Short mmCIF file of C-alpha atoms and ligand atoms in Angstrom, two decimals:
data_model
loop_
_atom_site.label_atom_id
_atom_site.label_comp_id
_atom_site.label_asym_id
_atom_site.label_seq_id
_atom_site.Cartn_x
_atom_site.Cartn_y
_atom_site.Cartn_z
CA MET S 1 65.55 11.81 45.11
CA LYS S 2 68.14 10.13 46.69
CA ASP S 3 68.93 12.33 48.84
CA ARG S 4 64.84 12.81 50.47
CA ARG S 5 65.16 8.61 50.84
CA LYS S 6 68.37 9.18 52.89
CA LEU S 7 67.09 11.73 55.05
CA PHE S 8 63.41 9.41 55.34
CA ARG S 9 65.95 6.43 56.41
CA LEU S 10 67.25 8.89 59.29
CA MET S 11 64.16 10.01 60.40
CA ILE S 12 62.99 6.32 60.69
CA GLY S 13 66.54 5.41 62.31
CA GLY S 14 66.09 8.17 65.00
CA VAL S 15 61.96 7.41 65.77
CA VAL S 16 63.18 3.59 66.53
CA THR S 17 66.64 4.71 68.66
CA ALA S 18 64.48 7.47 70.45
CA TYR S 19 62.00 4.93 70.78
CA LEU S 20 64.59 2.35 72.21
CA LEU S 21 65.84 4.37 74.64
CA LEU S 22 62.36 5.56 75.87
CA ALA S 23 61.70 1.86 76.58
CA GLY S 24 64.81 1.46 78.22
CA TYR S 25 64.34 4.29 80.27
CA TRP S 26 60.72 3.17 81.48
CA VAL S 27 62.63 -0.70 81.97
CA PHE S 28 65.17 1.04 84.06
CA THR S 29 62.87 3.54 86.43
CA GLY S 30 60.20 0.93 86.61
CA ARG S 31 62.29 -1.34 88.36
CA PHE S 32 63.76 1.69 90.31
CA ARG S 33 60.51 2.57 91.54
CA GLU S 34 59.69 -1.32 92.68
CA ASP S 35 63.15 -1.39 94.52
CA LYS S 36 61.51 1.83 96.14
CA MET S 37 58.57 0.71 97.11
CA LYS S 38 60.22 -2.31 98.51
CA GLU S 39 62.33 -0.27 100.72
CA THR S 40 59.07 1.69 102.37
CA VAL S 41 57.10 -1.49 102.68
CA ILE S 42 60.61 -3.07 104.81
CA TRP S 43 60.73 0.31 106.54
CA GLN S 44 57.08 0.59 107.49
CA SER S 45 56.80 -2.71 109.10
CA GLU S 46 60.12 -2.27 111.30
CA THR S 47 59.06 1.23 112.20
CA GLU S 48 55.44 -0.18 112.99
CA LYS S 49 57.20 -2.54 115.38
CA ASP S 50 59.21 -0.05 116.89
CA ASP S 51 56.40 1.78 117.94
CA LYS S 52 54.93 -0.95 119.69
CA PRO S 53 55.80 -0.63 123.63
CA GLU S 54 58.30 -3.25 124.96
CA GLU S 55 56.04 -5.45 126.46
CA THR S 56 52.20 -5.27 125.49
CA GLY S 57 49.92 -7.05 128.35
CA GLY S 58 51.32 -10.22 129.60
CA LYS S 59 52.33 -8.60 132.84
CA LYS S 60 49.40 -9.35 135.90
CA ILE S 61 49.19 -8.21 139.02
CA ALA S 62 46.47 -8.23 141.80
CA LEU S 63 45.32 -5.39 144.30
CA THR S 64 43.94 -6.88 147.59
CA PHE S 65 42.03 -5.20 150.21
CA ASP S 66 41.92 -6.68 153.94
CA ASP S 67 40.21 -6.23 157.12
CA GLY S 68 36.72 -5.05 155.17
CA PRO S 69 34.01 -4.22 154.51
CA HIS S 70 34.21 0.00 155.36
CA PRO S 71 31.09 1.82 155.63
CA VAL S 72 32.75 4.86 153.74
CA TYR S 73 35.71 3.63 152.02
CA THR S 74 34.65 0.48 150.75
CA PRO S 75 31.73 1.97 148.42
CA MET S 76 34.34 4.39 147.71
CA LEU S 77 36.94 2.43 146.41
CA LEU S 78 34.02 0.09 144.90
CA GLU S 79 33.02 3.16 142.60
CA GLY S 80 36.55 4.29 141.42
CA LEU S 81 37.16 0.79 140.41
CA LYS S 82 33.85 0.24 138.61
CA LYS S 83 35.45 3.68 136.82
CA ARG S 84 38.38 1.76 135.46
CA GLY S 85 36.83 -1.87 135.17
CA VAL S 86 39.16 -3.21 137.53
CA LYS S 87 38.55 -6.05 139.53
CA VAL S 88 40.38 -7.02 142.98
CA THR S 89 40.25 -9.05 145.81
CA PHE S 90 39.08 -8.72 149.26
CA PHE S 91 39.88 -10.34 152.27
CA LEU S 92 36.77 -9.34 154.47
CA MET S 93 36.53 -10.08 157.95
CA GLY S 94 33.24 -11.76 159.26
CA SER S 95 31.97 -9.18 161.83
CA ALA S 96 32.23 -6.55 159.49
CA VAL S 97 30.16 -8.73 157.12
CA GLU S 98 27.86 -8.98 159.52
CA LYS S 99 27.42 -5.12 159.88
CA TYR S 100 27.77 -4.19 156.17
CA PRO S 101 26.06 -6.71 154.12
CA ASP S 102 24.94 -4.41 151.57
CA ILE S 103 28.45 -3.82 150.75
CA VAL S 104 29.31 -7.43 150.30
CA LYS S 105 26.45 -7.96 148.05
CA GLN S 106 27.61 -4.95 145.83
CA ILE S 107 31.65 -6.33 145.84
CA ALA S 108 29.95 -9.68 144.75
CA ASP S 109 27.65 -8.04 142.21
CA ASP S 110 30.29 -6.18 140.68
CA GLY S 111 32.70 -9.30 139.89
CA HIS S 112 35.40 -8.86 142.72
CA LEU S 113 36.70 -11.92 144.43
CA ILE S 114 35.91 -12.28 148.19
CA GLY S 115 38.48 -14.22 150.80
CA ASN S 116 38.39 -14.95 154.00
CA HIS S 117 40.13 -12.80 156.75
CA THR S 118 38.57 -14.82 159.88
CA PHE S 119 35.41 -13.94 161.92
CA HIS S 120 37.41 -11.69 164.29
CA HIS S 121 40.58 -10.78 163.05
CA VAL S 122 42.78 -13.87 164.90
CA GLY S 123 46.04 -15.20 164.54
CA LEU S 124 45.65 -18.52 163.08
CA GLU S 125 49.44 -19.93 164.23
CA ASN S 126 48.70 -23.59 165.60
CA ALA S 127 45.06 -23.28 165.58
CA ASP S 128 42.80 -26.01 166.81
CA THR S 129 39.35 -27.20 164.99
CA ALA S 130 37.45 -25.27 167.12
CA LEU S 131 39.31 -22.11 166.51
CA ILE S 132 38.97 -23.15 162.69
CA GLU S 133 35.50 -23.35 162.85
CA SER S 134 34.59 -20.46 164.57
CA GLU S 135 36.77 -17.72 163.03
CA VAL S 136 37.29 -19.75 159.33
CA VAL S 137 34.46 -21.82 158.78
CA SER S 138 31.69 -19.65 160.10
CA ALA S 139 33.09 -16.55 158.62
CA ASN S 140 32.79 -19.03 154.96
CA GLU S 141 29.05 -19.44 155.73
CA LEU S 142 28.32 -16.18 156.03
CA ILE S 143 29.89 -14.79 153.44
CA GLU S 144 28.60 -17.41 151.33
CA LYS S 145 24.94 -16.82 152.60
CA ILE S 146 25.36 -13.19 151.50
CA ALA S 147 27.13 -13.19 148.71
CA GLY S 148 26.21 -16.35 147.14
CA GLU S 149 29.55 -18.11 146.80
CA ARG S 150 31.91 -19.71 149.72
CA PRO S 151 35.43 -18.10 149.71
CA GLN S 152 38.13 -20.55 148.36
CA PHE S 153 40.54 -17.92 149.30
CA ILE S 154 41.94 -17.41 153.13
CA ARG S 155 44.17 -14.65 153.92
CA PRO S 156 45.02 -15.44 157.72
CA PRO S 157 46.02 -12.59 159.95
CA PHE S 158 49.34 -11.22 160.37
CA GLY S 159 50.39 -13.98 157.53
CA GLN S 160 50.32 -16.41 159.89
CA CYS S 161 49.82 -19.19 157.56
CA ASP S 162 50.63 -22.86 158.52
CA ASP S 163 49.64 -26.09 156.36
CA GLY S 164 47.06 -27.23 158.70
CA ILE S 165 44.53 -24.52 157.64
CA GLU S 166 44.90 -25.41 154.45
CA SER S 167 44.49 -29.26 154.88
CA ASP S 168 41.57 -28.69 157.61
CA THR S 169 39.66 -25.78 155.20
CA GLY S 170 40.20 -27.11 151.64
CA MET S 171 41.48 -23.30 150.99
CA ILE S 172 44.29 -21.84 149.92
CA CYS S 173 46.43 -19.33 151.80
CA VAL S 174 46.84 -15.76 149.91
CA LEU S 175 50.01 -14.02 151.16
CA TRP S 176 51.65 -10.98 149.22
CA SER S 177 54.76 -9.76 147.71
CA ILE S 178 53.84 -6.18 148.13
CA ASP S 179 53.53 -4.24 151.00
CA PRO S 180 53.70 -0.35 151.00
CA GLN S 181 52.85 -0.45 154.92
CA ASP S 182 49.45 1.24 153.83
CA TRP S 183 47.85 1.01 157.97
CA CYS S 184 51.02 2.31 159.14
CA THR S 185 51.88 5.40 156.56
CA LYS S 186 48.37 7.02 155.50
CA ASP S 187 50.29 8.67 153.10
CA ALA S 188 48.83 8.38 149.70
CA SER S 189 52.08 9.07 147.64
CA LYS S 190 54.08 7.22 150.02
CA VAL S 191 51.96 4.05 149.28
CA VAL S 192 51.79 4.94 145.21
CA LYS S 193 55.48 5.51 145.46
CA ARG S 194 56.41 2.12 147.50
CA VAL S 195 54.18 0.17 145.10
CA MET S 196 55.75 1.54 141.89
CA ALA S 197 58.89 1.17 142.94
CA ASN S 198 58.30 -2.93 144.14
CA ALA S 199 55.79 -3.58 141.08
CA LYS S 200 56.35 -6.65 139.35
CA ASP S 201 54.93 -9.86 137.23
CA ASN S 202 52.40 -11.84 138.85
CA GLY S 203 52.74 -9.29 142.00
CA ILE S 204 49.98 -9.47 144.71
CA ILE S 205 49.86 -6.13 146.67
CA LEU S 206 48.41 -5.71 150.11
CA LEU S 207 45.98 -2.72 150.78
CA HIS S 208 43.66 -1.86 153.40
CA ASP S 209 40.17 -0.34 152.62
CA GLN S 210 40.29 1.04 155.71
CA TYR S 211 41.81 4.75 155.14
CA LYS S 212 40.86 7.32 152.62
CA THR S 213 44.47 7.47 151.92
CA SER S 214 44.82 3.95 151.12
CA VAL S 215 42.01 4.32 148.44
CA MET S 216 43.39 7.05 146.61
CA ALA S 217 46.75 5.48 146.31
CA ALA S 218 44.96 2.47 144.76
CA PHE S 219 43.43 4.54 142.23
CA THR S 220 46.46 6.31 141.18
CA ILE S 221 48.60 2.78 141.23
CA ILE S 222 45.99 1.38 138.89
CA ASP S 223 46.24 4.44 136.39
CA GLU S 224 50.45 4.34 136.93
CA LEU S 225 50.88 0.61 136.28
CA GLN S 226 47.76 0.25 133.34
CA LYS S 227 49.90 2.60 131.66
CA GLU S 228 53.11 0.70 132.53
CA GLY S 229 51.41 -2.35 130.28
CA TYR S 230 49.93 -4.21 133.43
CA GLU S 231 46.51 -5.92 133.90
CA PHE S 232 44.84 -6.12 137.17
CA VAL S 233 43.53 -9.24 137.72
CA THR S 234 42.15 -11.49 140.94
CA VAL S 235 44.17 -13.69 143.18
CA ASP S 236 42.77 -16.92 141.51
CA GLU S 237 44.24 -15.55 138.24
CA ILE S 238 47.95 -15.58 139.49
CA LEU S 239 47.75 -18.37 142.04
CA LEU S 240 45.78 -21.07 139.80
CA ASP S 241 47.66 -20.46 136.67
NI1 NI P 301 44.50 -7.76 158.20
#
């Protein structure tokens, strides 16, 4: 009888010990699991941060096209811009606006910004009131009649901007910071290379929609710079910030 009771006590003791050991193990591994989970969460958030490109958006750049509209290359450009959802700035010549009003309407309808590039592509250095009237104001009036909005920006031909133009017309002169000399090289890949090498935040790119090579270059420039996180904007978004 005594032996059986001893055996029973031993058995109970064994069960209790086993239970305590099991509980201890469970608590230990539970904490370990928690640590592991925390570690995983930290690792995930760190890698998520690393996966992001260095700069997401924030970089703005503007494409500008002078001397248009052109009967063939401007519509070609408009089509490619629409496909890419990109807005640009056109500095139109009054004499070309007169010839191709439908293209000017299309530019405005597509939501691009229209600026003035004088009526006959004349230099405005030391321009007197009569010249400003016949070259700048007249082009503004014509553009407003067709596009519905009076241009606020002017790109003076040959980059000749003096304070007189701005104070006399109340317009804002827009020059450029990236000039790939597209009119001179007429080589799309050279134009792309030059722009890519000089692209910068708030840059203003000078092109002419007078050449097929410039239009083709513009499409590649858009595709490449968008990959680098650039957002294409019209010049007002760069100058009036
Ligand atoms: Ni020009």
